[in-house]
mmCIF file of C-alpha atoms in Angstrom:
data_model
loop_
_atom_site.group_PDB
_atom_site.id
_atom_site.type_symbol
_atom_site.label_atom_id
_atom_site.label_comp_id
_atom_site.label_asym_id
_atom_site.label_seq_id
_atom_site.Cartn_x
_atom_site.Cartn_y
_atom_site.Cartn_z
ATOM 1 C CA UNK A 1 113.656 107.071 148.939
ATOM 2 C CA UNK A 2 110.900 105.122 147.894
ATOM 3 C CA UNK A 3 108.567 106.336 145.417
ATOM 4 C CA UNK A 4 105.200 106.952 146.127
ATOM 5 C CA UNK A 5 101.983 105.963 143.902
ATOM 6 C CA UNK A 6 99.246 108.321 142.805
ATOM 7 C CA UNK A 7 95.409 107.958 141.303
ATOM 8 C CA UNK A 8 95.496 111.163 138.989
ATOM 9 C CA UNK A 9 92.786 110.372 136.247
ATOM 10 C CA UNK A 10 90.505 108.144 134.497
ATOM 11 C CA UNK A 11 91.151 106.761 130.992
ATOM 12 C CA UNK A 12 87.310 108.493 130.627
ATOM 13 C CA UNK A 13 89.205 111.848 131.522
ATOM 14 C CA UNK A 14 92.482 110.927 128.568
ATOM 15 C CA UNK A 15 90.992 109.822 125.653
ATOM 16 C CA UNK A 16 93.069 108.559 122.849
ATOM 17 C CA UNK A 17 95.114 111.622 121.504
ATOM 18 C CA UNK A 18 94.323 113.619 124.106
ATOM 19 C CA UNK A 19 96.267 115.379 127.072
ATOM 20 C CA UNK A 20 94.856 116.046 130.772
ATOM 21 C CA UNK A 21 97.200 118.221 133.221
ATOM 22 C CA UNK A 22 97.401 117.471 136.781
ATOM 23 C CA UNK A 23 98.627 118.456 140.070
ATOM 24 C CA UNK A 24 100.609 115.942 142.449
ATOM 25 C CA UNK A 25 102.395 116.426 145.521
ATOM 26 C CA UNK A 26 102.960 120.163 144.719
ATOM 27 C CA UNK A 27 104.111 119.425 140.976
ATOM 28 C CA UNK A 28 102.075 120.106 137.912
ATOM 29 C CA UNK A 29 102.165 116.881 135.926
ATOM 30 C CA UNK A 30 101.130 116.934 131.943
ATOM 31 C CA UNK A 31 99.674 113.130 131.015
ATOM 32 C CA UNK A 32 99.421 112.511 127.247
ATOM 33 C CA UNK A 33 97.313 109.278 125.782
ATOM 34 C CA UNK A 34 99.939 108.566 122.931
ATOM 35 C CA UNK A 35 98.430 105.662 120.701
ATOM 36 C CA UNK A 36 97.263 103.395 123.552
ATOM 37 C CA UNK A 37 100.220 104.295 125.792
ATOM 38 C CA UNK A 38 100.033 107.233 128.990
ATOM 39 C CA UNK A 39 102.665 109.389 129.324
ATOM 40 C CA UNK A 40 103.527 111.596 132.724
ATOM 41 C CA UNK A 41 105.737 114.577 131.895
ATOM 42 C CA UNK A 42 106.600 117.142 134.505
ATOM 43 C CA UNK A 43 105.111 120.556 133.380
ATOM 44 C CA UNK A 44 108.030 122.302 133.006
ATOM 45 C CA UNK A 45 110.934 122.868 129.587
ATOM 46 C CA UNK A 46 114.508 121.803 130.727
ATOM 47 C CA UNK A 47 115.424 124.764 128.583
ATOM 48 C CA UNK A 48 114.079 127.853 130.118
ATOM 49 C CA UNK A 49 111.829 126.493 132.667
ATOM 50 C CA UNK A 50 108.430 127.812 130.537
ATOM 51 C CA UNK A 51 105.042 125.484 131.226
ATOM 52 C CA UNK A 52 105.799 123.149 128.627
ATOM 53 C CA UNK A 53 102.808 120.906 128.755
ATOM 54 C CA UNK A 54 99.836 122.895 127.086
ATOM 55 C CA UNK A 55 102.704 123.247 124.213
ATOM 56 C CA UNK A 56 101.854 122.326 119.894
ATOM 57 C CA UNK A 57 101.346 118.796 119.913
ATOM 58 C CA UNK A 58 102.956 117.332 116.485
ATOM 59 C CA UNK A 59 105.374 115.207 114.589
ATOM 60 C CA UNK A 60 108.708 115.989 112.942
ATOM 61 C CA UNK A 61 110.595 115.197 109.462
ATOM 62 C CA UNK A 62 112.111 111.254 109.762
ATOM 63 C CA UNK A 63 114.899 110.357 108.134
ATOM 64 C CA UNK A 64 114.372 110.154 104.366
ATOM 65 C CA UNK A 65 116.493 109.951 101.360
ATOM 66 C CA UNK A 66 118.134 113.369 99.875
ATOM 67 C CA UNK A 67 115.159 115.535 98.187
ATOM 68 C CA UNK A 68 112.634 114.163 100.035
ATOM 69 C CA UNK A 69 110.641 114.938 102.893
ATOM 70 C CA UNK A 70 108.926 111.859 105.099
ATOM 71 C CA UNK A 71 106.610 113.375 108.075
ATOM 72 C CA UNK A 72 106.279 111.282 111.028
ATOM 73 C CA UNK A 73 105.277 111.011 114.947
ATOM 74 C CA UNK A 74 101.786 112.977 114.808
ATOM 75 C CA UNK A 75 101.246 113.741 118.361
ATOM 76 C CA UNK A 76 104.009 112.376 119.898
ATOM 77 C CA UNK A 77 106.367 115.370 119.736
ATOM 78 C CA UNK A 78 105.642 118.622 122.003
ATOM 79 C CA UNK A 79 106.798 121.560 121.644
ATOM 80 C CA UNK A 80 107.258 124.585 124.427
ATOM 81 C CA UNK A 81 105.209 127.304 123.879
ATOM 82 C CA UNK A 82 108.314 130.380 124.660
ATOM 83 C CA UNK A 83 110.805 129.194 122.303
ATOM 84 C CA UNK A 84 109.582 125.916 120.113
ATOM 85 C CA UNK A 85 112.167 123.672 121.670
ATOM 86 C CA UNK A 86 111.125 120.163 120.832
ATOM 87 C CA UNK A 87 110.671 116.977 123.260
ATOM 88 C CA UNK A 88 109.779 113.315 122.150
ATOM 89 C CA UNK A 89 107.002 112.587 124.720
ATOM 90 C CA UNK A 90 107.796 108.654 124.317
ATOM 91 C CA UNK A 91 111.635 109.094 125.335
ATOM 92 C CA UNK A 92 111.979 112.919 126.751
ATOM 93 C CA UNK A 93 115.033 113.267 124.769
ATOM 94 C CA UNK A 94 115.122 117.003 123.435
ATOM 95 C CA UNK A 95 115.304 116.965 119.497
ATOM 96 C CA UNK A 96 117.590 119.177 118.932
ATOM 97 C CA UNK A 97 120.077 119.331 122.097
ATOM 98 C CA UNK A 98 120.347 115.365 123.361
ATOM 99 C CA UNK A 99 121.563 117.144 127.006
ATOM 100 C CA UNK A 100 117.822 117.989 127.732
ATOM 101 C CA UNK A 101 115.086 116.015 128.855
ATOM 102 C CA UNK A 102 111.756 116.249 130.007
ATOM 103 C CA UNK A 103 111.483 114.844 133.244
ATOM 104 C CA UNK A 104 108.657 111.536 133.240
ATOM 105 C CA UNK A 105 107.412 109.683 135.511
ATOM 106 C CA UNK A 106 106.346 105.978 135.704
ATOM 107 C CA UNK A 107 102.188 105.115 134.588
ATOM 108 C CA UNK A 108 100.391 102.118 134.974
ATOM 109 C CA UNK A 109 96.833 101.901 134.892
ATOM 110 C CA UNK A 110 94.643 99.442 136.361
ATOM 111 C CA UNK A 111 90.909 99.130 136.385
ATOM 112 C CA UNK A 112 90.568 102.267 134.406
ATOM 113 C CA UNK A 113 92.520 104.011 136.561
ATOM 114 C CA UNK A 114 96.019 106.263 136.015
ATOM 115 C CA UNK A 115 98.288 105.927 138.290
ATOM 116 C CA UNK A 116 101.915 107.898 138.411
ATOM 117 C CA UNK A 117 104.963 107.415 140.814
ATOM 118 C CA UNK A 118 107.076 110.528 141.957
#
């Protein structure tokens, strides 16, 4: 089945750093303006099924030598408001269980314009 394309925002409306949630087609889509790249995530943890999307925006700990402590990813890592699971909004991929994922979708924008396929 082909996928179909959808104008959901503006860049005007997803400033750099900041996160805009959406409904499309009867889904409630979270977009995220990571560091000059848009990001679709469906609205909903692969863990429980909670809202996800208007979850803690942060980083996490990156690999670092024993004793010390390197933090990393500011903004780029969400985490679901019922039980703190955490998803890397770049990939999906679940940090702590590499079985769940949030499910994205494909952006482009053009003109100023967001566009997502579902």
């Amino acid at each position: 089945m082909p996928r179909e394309r959808h104008a959901v925002a503006t860049l005007d409306e997803l400033p750099p750093g900041g996160r805009l949630l959406v409904e499309v087609a009867g889904k409630s889509i979270g977009l995220f303006h990571l560091d000059g790249e848009i990001v679709a995530a469906q609205d909903i943890c692969p863990h429980e099924l909670a809202p996800i999307c208007k979850g803690r925006l942060g980083g996490t700990t990156l690999p670092s030598p024993p004793g010390e402590y390197r933090w990393g990813r500011d903004g780029e890592i969400l985490a679901c408001p019922w039980h703190g699971w955490e998803f890397d909004l770049r990939t999906g991929a679940c940090l702590a269980d590499d079985r769940k994922r949030l499910r994205r979708f494909p952006v482009t924008v053009e003109a100023g314009t967001v566009y997502i396929e579902l």
